[in-house]
CSV table of C-alpha atoms in Angstrom, one decimal:
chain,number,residue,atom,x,y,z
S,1,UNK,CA,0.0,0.0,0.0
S,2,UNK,CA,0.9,3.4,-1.0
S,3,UNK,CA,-0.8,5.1,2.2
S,4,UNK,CA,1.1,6.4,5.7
S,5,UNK,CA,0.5,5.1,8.8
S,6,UNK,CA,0.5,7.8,11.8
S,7,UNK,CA,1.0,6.5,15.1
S,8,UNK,CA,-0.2,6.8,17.5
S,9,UNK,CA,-4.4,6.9,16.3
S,10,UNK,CA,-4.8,9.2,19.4
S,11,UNK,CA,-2.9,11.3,21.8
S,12,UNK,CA,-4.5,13.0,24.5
S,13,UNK,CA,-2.0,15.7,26.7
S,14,UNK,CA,-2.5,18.8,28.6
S,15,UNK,CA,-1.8,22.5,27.5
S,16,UNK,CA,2.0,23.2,27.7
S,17,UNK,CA,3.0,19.7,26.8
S,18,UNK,CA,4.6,18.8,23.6
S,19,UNK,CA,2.9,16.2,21.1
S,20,UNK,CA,4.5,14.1,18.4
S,21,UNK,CA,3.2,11.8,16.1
S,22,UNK,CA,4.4,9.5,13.5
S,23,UNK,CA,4.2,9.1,9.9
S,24,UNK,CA,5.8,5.3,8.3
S,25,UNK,CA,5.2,4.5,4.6
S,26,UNK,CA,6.8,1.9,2.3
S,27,UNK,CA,8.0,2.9,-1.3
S,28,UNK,CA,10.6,6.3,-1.7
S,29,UNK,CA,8.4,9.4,-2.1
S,30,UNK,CA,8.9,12.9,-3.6
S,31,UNK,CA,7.8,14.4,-0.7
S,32,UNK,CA,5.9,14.9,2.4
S,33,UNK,CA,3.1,17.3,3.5
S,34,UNK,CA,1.4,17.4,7.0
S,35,UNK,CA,-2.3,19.0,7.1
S,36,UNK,CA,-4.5,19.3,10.3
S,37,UNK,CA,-8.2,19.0,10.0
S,38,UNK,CA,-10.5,20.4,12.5
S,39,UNK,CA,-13.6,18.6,13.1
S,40,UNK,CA,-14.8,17.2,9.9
S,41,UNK,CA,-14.1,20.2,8.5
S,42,UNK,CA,-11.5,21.4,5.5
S,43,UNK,CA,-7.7,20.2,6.0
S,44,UNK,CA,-5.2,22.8,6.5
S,45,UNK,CA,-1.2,22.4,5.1
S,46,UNK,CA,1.3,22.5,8.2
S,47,UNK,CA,4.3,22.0,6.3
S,48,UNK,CA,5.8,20.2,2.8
S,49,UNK,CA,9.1,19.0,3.0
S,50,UNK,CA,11.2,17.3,0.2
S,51,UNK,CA,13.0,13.9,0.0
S,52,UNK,CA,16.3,16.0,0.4
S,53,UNK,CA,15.6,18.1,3.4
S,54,UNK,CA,15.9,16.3,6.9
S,55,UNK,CA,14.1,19.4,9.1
S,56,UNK,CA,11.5,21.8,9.0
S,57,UNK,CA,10.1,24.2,11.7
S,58,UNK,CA,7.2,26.5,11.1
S,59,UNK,CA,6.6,28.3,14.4
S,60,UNK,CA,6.0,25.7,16.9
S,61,UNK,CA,5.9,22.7,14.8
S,62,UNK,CA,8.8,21.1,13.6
S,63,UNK,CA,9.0,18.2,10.9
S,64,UNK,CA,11.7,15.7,10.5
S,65,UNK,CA,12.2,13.3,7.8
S,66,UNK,CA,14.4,10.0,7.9
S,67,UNK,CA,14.3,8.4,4.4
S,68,UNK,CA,16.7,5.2,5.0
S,69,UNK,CA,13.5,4.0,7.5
S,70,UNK,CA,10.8,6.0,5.6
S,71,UNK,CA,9.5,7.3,8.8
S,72,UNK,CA,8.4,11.1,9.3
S,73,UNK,CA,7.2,12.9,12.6
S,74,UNK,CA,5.6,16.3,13.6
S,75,UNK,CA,6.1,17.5,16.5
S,76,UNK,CA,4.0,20.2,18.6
S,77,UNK,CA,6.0,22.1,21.3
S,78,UNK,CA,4.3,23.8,24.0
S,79,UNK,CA,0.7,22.1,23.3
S,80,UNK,CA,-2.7,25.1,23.1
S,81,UNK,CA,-5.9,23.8,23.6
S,82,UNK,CA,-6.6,25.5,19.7
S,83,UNK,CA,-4.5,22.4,18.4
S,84,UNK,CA,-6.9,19.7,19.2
S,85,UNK,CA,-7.4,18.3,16.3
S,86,UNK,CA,-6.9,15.8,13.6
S,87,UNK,CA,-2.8,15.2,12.1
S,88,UNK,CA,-2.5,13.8,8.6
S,89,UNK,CA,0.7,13.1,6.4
S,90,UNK,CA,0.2,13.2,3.3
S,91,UNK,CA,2.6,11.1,0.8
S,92,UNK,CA,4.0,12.6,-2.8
S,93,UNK,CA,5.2,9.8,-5.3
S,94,UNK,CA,7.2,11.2,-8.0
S,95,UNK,CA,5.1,14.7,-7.7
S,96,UNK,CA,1.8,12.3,-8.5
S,97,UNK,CA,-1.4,12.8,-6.4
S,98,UNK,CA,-1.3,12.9,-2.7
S,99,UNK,CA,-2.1,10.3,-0.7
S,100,UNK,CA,-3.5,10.8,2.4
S,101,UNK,CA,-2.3,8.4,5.5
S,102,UNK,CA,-5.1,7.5,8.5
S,103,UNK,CA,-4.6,10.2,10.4
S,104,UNK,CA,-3.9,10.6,14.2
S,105,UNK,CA,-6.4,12.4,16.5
S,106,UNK,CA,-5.0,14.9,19.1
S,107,UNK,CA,-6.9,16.4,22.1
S,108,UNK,CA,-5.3,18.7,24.2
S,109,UNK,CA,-6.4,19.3,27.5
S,110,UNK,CA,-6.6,23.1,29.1
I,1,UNK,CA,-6.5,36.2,-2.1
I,2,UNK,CA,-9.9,34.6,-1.4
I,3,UNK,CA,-9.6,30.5,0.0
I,4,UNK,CA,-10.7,27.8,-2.0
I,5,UNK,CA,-15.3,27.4,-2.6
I,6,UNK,CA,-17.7,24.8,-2.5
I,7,UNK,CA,-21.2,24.1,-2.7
I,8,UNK,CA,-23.2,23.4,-1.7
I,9,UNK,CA,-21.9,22.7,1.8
I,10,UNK,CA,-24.9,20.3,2.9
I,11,UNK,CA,-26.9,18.1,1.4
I,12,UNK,CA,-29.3,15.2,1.7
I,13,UNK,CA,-29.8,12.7,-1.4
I,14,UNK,CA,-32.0,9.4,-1.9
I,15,UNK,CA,-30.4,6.6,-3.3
I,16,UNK,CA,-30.6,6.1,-7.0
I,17,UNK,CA,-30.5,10.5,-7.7
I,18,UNK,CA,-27.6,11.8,-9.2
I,19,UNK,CA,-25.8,14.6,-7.6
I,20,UNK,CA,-23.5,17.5,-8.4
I,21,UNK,CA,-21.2,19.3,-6.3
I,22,UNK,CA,-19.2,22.2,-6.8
I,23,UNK,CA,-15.7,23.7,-6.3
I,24,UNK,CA,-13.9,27.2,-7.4
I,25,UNK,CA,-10.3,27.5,-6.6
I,26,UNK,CA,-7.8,29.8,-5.3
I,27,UNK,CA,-7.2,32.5,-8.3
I,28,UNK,CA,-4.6,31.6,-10.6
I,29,UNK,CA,-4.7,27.8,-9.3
I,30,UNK,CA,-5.3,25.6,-12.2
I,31,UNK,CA,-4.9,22.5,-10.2
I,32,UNK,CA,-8.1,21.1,-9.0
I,33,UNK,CA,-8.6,17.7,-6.6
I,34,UNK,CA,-11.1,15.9,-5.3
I,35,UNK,CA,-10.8,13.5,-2.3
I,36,UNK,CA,-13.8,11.8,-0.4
I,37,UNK,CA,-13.4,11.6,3.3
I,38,UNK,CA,-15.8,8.9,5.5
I,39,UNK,CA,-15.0,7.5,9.2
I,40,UNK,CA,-14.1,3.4,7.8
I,41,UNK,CA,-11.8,4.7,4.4
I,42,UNK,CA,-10.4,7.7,5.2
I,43,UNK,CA,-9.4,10.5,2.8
I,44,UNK,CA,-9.6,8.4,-0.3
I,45,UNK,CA,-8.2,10.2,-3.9
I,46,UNK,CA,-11.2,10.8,-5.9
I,47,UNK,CA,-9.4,12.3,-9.2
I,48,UNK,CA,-7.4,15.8,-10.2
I,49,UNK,CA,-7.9,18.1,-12.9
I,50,UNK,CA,-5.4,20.5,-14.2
I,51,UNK,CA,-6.0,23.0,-17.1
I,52,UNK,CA,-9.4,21.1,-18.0
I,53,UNK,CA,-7.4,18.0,-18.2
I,54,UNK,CA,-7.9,15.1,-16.3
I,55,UNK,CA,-4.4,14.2,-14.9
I,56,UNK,CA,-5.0,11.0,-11.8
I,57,UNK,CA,-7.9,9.2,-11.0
I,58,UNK,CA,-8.0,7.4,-7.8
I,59,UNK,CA,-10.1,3.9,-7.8
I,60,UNK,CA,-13.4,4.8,-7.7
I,61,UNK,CA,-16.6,3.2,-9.9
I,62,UNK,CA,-17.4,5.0,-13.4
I,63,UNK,CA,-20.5,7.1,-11.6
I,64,UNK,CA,-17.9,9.2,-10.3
I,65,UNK,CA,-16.9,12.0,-12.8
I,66,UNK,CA,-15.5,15.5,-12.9
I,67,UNK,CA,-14.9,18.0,-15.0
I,68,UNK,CA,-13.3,21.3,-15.0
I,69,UNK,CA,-13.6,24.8,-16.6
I,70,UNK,CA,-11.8,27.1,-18.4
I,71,UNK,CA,-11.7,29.5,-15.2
I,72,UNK,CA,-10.2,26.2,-13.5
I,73,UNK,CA,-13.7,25.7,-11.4
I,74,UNK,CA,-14.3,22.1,-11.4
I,75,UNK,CA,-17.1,20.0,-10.7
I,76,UNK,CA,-17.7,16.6,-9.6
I,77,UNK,CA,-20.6,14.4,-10.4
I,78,UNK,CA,-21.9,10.9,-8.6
I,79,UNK,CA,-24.4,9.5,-10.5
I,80,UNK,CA,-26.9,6.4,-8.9
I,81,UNK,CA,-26.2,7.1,-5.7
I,82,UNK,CA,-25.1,4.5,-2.8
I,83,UNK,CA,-25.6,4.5,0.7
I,84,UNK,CA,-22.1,4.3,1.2
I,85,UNK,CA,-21.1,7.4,-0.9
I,86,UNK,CA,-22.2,9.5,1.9
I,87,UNK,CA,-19.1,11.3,3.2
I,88,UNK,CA,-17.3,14.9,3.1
I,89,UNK,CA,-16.2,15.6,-0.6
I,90,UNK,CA,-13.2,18.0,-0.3
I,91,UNK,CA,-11.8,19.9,-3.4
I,92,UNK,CA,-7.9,21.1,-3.2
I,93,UNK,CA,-6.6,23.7,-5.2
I,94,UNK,CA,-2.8,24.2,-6.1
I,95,UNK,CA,0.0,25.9,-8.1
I,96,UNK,CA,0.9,22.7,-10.2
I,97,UNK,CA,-0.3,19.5,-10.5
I,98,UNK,CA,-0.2,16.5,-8.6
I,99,UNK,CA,1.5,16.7,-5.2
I,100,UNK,CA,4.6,18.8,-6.0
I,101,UNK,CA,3.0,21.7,-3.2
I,102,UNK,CA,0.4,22.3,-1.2
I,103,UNK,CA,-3.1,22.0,-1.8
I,104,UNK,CA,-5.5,24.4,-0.2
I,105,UNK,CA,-8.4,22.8,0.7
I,106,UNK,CA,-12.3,24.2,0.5
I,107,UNK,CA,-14.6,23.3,3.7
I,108,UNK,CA,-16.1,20.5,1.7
I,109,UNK,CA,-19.8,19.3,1.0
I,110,UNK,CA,-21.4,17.5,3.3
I,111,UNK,CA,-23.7,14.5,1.4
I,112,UNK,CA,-25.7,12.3,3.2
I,113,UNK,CA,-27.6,9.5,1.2
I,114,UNK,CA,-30.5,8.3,2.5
Protein backbone atom coordinates (compact mmCIF):
# COMPACT_ATOMS: atom_id res chain seq x y z
CA UNK A 1 0.00 0.00 0.00
CA UNK A 2 0.86 3.43 -1.02
CA UNK A 3 -0.79 5.09 2.20
CA UNK A 4 1.08 6.45 5.75
CA UNK A 5 0.49 5.13 8.81
CA UNK A 6 0.52 7.80 11.84
CA UNK A 7 0.97 6.52 15.13
CA UNK A 8 -0.23 6.78 17.48
CA UNK A 9 -4.40 6.87 16.34
CA UNK A 10 -4.80 9.22 19.38
CA UNK A 11 -2.95 11.25 21.84
CA UNK A 12 -4.48 13.04 24.45
CA UNK A 13 -1.99 15.73 26.75
CA UNK A 14 -2.51 18.79 28.57
CA UNK A 15 -1.80 22.50 27.47
CA UNK A 16 1.97 23.24 27.68
CA UNK A 17 3.03 19.74 26.76
CA UNK A 18 4.63 18.81 23.61
CA UNK A 19 2.87 16.23 21.06
CA UNK A 20 4.49 14.09 18.43
CA UNK A 21 3.16 11.85 16.09
CA UNK A 22 4.43 9.51 13.45
CA UNK A 23 4.15 9.06 9.88
CA UNK A 24 5.77 5.26 8.34
CA UNK A 25 5.25 4.49 4.61
CA UNK A 26 6.85 1.87 2.35
CA UNK A 27 7.98 2.86 -1.26
CA UNK A 28 10.58 6.32 -1.67
CA UNK A 29 8.38 9.41 -2.09
CA UNK A 30 8.95 12.87 -3.63
CA UNK A 31 7.79 14.42 -0.71
CA UNK A 32 5.93 14.86 2.40
CA UNK A 33 3.05 17.28 3.54
CA UNK A 34 1.43 17.35 6.96
CA UNK A 35 -2.26 18.95 7.06
CA UNK A 36 -4.48 19.34 10.33
CA UNK A 37 -8.21 19.02 10.00
CA UNK A 38 -10.54 20.36 12.51
CA UNK A 39 -13.57 18.57 13.13
CA UNK A 40 -14.79 17.25 9.94
CA UNK A 41 -14.12 20.25 8.54
CA UNK A 42 -11.47 21.36 5.49
CA UNK A 43 -7.69 20.21 6.03
CA UNK A 44 -5.21 22.78 6.45
CA UNK A 45 -1.22 22.40 5.05
CA UNK A 46 1.26 22.54 8.23
CA UNK A 47 4.32 21.97 6.26
CA UNK A 48 5.79 20.16 2.85
CA UNK A 49 9.10 18.98 3.03
CA UNK A 50 11.21 17.26 0.20
CA UNK A 51 13.01 13.94 -0.03
CA UNK A 52 16.34 15.99 0.42
CA UNK A 53 15.61 18.12 3.44
CA UNK A 54 15.90 16.33 6.91
CA UNK A 55 14.05 19.37 9.10
CA UNK A 56 11.49 21.84 9.02
CA UNK A 57 10.08 24.18 11.71
CA UNK A 58 7.22 26.47 11.11
CA UNK A 59 6.59 28.33 14.40
CA UNK A 60 5.97 25.66 16.89
CA UNK A 61 5.93 22.75 14.75
CA UNK A 62 8.83 21.12 13.60
CA UNK A 63 8.99 18.17 10.87
CA UNK A 64 11.75 15.70 10.51
CA UNK A 65 12.18 13.30 7.82
CA UNK A 66 14.39 9.95 7.89
CA UNK A 67 14.29 8.37 4.38
CA UNK A 68 16.72 5.25 4.99
CA UNK A 69 13.52 4.05 7.54
CA UNK A 70 10.84 6.00 5.63
CA UNK A 71 9.47 7.34 8.77
CA UNK A 72 8.41 11.06 9.31
CA UNK A 73 7.20 12.87 12.58
CA UNK A 74 5.55 16.29 13.57
CA UNK A 75 6.14 17.50 16.51
CA UNK A 76 3.98 20.23 18.62
CA UNK A 77 5.97 22.12 21.28
CA UNK A 78 4.27 23.79 23.95
CA UNK A 79 0.65 22.11 23.27
CA UNK A 80 -2.74 25.11 23.11
CA UNK A 81 -5.87 23.76 23.58
CA UNK A 82 -6.58 25.46 19.68
CA UNK A 83 -4.50 22.41 18.42
CA UNK A 84 -6.86 19.67 19.18
CA UNK A 85 -7.42 18.26 16.33
CA UNK A 86 -6.89 15.76 13.65
CA UNK A 87 -2.83 15.18 12.13
CA UNK A 88 -2.50 13.78 8.63
CA UNK A 89 0.69 13.08 6.42
CA UNK A 90 0.15 13.20 3.27
CA UNK A 91 2.61 11.15 0.80
CA UNK A 92 3.98 12.60 -2.84
CA UNK A 93 5.24 9.80 -5.34
CA UNK A 94 7.19 11.22 -7.99
CA UNK A 95 5.10 14.66 -7.66
CA UNK A 96 1.80 12.30 -8.47
CA UNK A 97 -1.41 12.78 -6.43
CA UNK A 98 -1.27 12.90 -2.71
CA UNK A 99 -2.09 10.32 -0.68
CA UNK A 100 -3.48 10.81 2.44
CA UNK A 101 -2.27 8.44 5.54
CA UNK A 102 -5.05 7.49 8.49
CA UNK A 103 -4.59 10.16 10.40
CA UNK A 104 -3.94 10.65 14.22
CA UNK A 105 -6.43 12.40 16.48
CA UNK A 106 -5.01 14.85 19.08
CA UNK A 107 -6.87 16.36 22.14
CA UNK A 108 -5.27 18.69 24.24
CA UNK A 109 -6.38 19.32 27.55
CA UNK A 110 -6.56 23.15 29.06
CA UNK B 1 -6.52 36.19 -2.07
CA UNK B 2 -9.86 34.60 -1.39
CA UNK B 3 -9.60 30.48 -0.04
CA UNK B 4 -10.73 27.81 -2.03
CA UNK B 5 -15.28 27.45 -2.58
CA UNK B 6 -17.70 24.75 -2.49
CA UNK B 7 -21.15 24.09 -2.71
CA UNK B 8 -23.18 23.43 -1.73
CA UNK B 9 -21.89 22.65 1.84
CA UNK B 10 -24.86 20.28 2.95
CA UNK B 11 -26.91 18.06 1.38
CA UNK B 12 -29.27 15.22 1.75
CA UNK B 13 -29.78 12.73 -1.43
CA UNK B 14 -32.02 9.45 -1.88
CA UNK B 15 -30.41 6.64 -3.32
CA UNK B 16 -30.59 6.10 -6.96
CA UNK B 17 -30.50 10.46 -7.65
CA UNK B 18 -27.63 11.84 -9.16
CA UNK B 19 -25.84 14.59 -7.60
CA UNK B 20 -23.49 17.49 -8.42
CA UNK B 21 -21.22 19.28 -6.35
CA UNK B 22 -19.25 22.22 -6.81
CA UNK B 23 -15.70 23.65 -6.32
CA UNK B 24 -13.90 27.22 -7.41
CA UNK B 25 -10.33 27.54 -6.60
CA UNK B 26 -7.82 29.79 -5.26
CA UNK B 27 -7.19 32.46 -8.27
CA UNK B 28 -4.58 31.57 -10.59
CA UNK B 29 -4.67 27.82 -9.34
CA UNK B 30 -5.30 25.58 -12.17
CA UNK B 31 -4.91 22.46 -10.20
CA UNK B 32 -8.07 21.07 -8.99
CA UNK B 33 -8.55 17.67 -6.59
CA UNK B 34 -11.15 15.91 -5.33
CA UNK B 35 -10.79 13.52 -2.26
CA UNK B 36 -13.76 11.76 -0.38
CA UNK B 37 -13.42 11.58 3.30
CA UNK B 38 -15.76 8.92 5.52
CA UNK B 39 -15.00 7.48 9.16
CA UNK B 40 -14.09 3.43 7.78
CA UNK B 41 -11.75 4.71 4.40
CA UNK B 42 -10.45 7.75 5.22
CA UNK B 43 -9.43 10.51 2.82
CA UNK B 44 -9.60 8.42 -0.28
CA UNK B 45 -8.20 10.18 -3.92
CA UNK B 46 -11.17 10.82 -5.94
CA UNK B 47 -9.39 12.32 -9.25
CA UNK B 48 -7.40 15.80 -10.24
CA UNK B 49 -7.86 18.09 -12.93
CA UNK B 50 -5.45 20.46 -14.16
CA UNK B 51 -5.97 23.01 -17.10
CA UNK B 52 -9.41 21.15 -18.02
CA UNK B 53 -7.36 18.02 -18.21
CA UNK B 54 -7.86 15.07 -16.27
CA UNK B 55 -4.42 14.21 -14.90
CA UNK B 56 -4.98 11.04 -11.81
CA UNK B 57 -7.91 9.17 -10.98
CA UNK B 58 -7.96 7.40 -7.83
CA UNK B 59 -10.12 3.87 -7.77
CA UNK B 60 -13.43 4.83 -7.73
CA UNK B 61 -16.62 3.19 -9.91
CA UNK B 62 -17.43 4.98 -13.40
CA UNK B 63 -20.51 7.09 -11.57
CA UNK B 64 -17.86 9.17 -10.28
CA UNK B 65 -16.87 11.97 -12.78
CA UNK B 66 -15.46 15.49 -12.94
CA UNK B 67 -14.93 17.98 -15.04
CA UNK B 68 -13.35 21.33 -15.04
CA UNK B 69 -13.56 24.76 -16.57
CA UNK B 70 -11.81 27.13 -18.39
CA UNK B 71 -11.71 29.53 -15.21
CA UNK B 72 -10.23 26.24 -13.49
CA UNK B 73 -13.70 25.68 -11.43
CA UNK B 74 -14.29 22.09 -11.41
CA UNK B 75 -17.14 19.97 -10.73
CA UNK B 76 -17.70 16.59 -9.64
CA UNK B 77 -20.62 14.36 -10.41
CA UNK B 78 -21.91 10.88 -8.64
CA UNK B 79 -24.38 9.46 -10.54
CA UNK B 80 -26.95 6.40 -8.85
CA UNK B 81 -26.24 7.08 -5.69
CA UNK B 82 -25.05 4.49 -2.79
CA UNK B 83 -25.62 4.52 0.73
CA UNK B 84 -22.07 4.25 1.22
CA UNK B 85 -21.07 7.37 -0.85
CA UNK B 86 -22.20 9.48 1.93
CA UNK B 87 -19.15 11.32 3.20
CA UNK B 88 -17.30 14.87 3.10
CA UNK B 89 -16.23 15.60 -0.60
CA UNK B 90 -13.16 17.97 -0.32
CA UNK B 91 -11.82 19.90 -3.40
CA UNK B 92 -7.93 21.13 -3.23
CA UNK B 93 -6.64 23.70 -5.16
CA UNK B 94 -2.75 24.24 -6.15
CA UNK B 95 0.01 25.89 -8.08
CA UNK B 96 0.87 22.75 -10.19
CA UNK B 97 -0.33 19.45 -10.47
CA UNK B 98 -0.21 16.51 -8.58
CA UNK B 99 1.55 16.70 -5.23
CA UNK B 100 4.60 18.76 -6.02
CA UNK B 101 2.95 21.67 -3.25
CA UNK B 102 0.39 22.31 -1.24
CA UNK B 103 -3.14 21.98 -1.79
CA UNK B 104 -5.52 24.36 -0.21
CA UNK B 105 -8.35 22.77 0.74
CA UNK B 106 -12.26 24.25 0.54
CA UNK B 107 -14.60 23.30 3.67
CA UNK B 108 -16.11 20.49 1.72
CA UNK B 109 -19.85 19.33 0.99
CA UNK B 110 -21.38 17.53 3.35
CA UNK B 111 -23.73 14.53 1.42
CA UNK B 112 -25.73 12.28 3.16
CA UNK B 113 -27.64 9.46 1.24
CA UNK B 114 -30.51 8.26 2.46
Amino acid sequence: SQQGEEDPQALSIQEGENATMNCSYKTSINNLQWYRQNSGRGLVHLILIRSNEREKHSGRLRVTLDTSKKSSSLLITASRAADTASYFCALSYNTDKLIFGTGTRLQVFP
Amino acid sequence: KAGVTQTPRYLIKTRGQQVTLSCSPISGHRSVSWYQQTPGQGLQFLFEYFSETQRNKGNFPGRFSGRQFSNSRSEMNVSTLELGDSALYLCASSSSSGGAHEQYFGPGTRLTVT
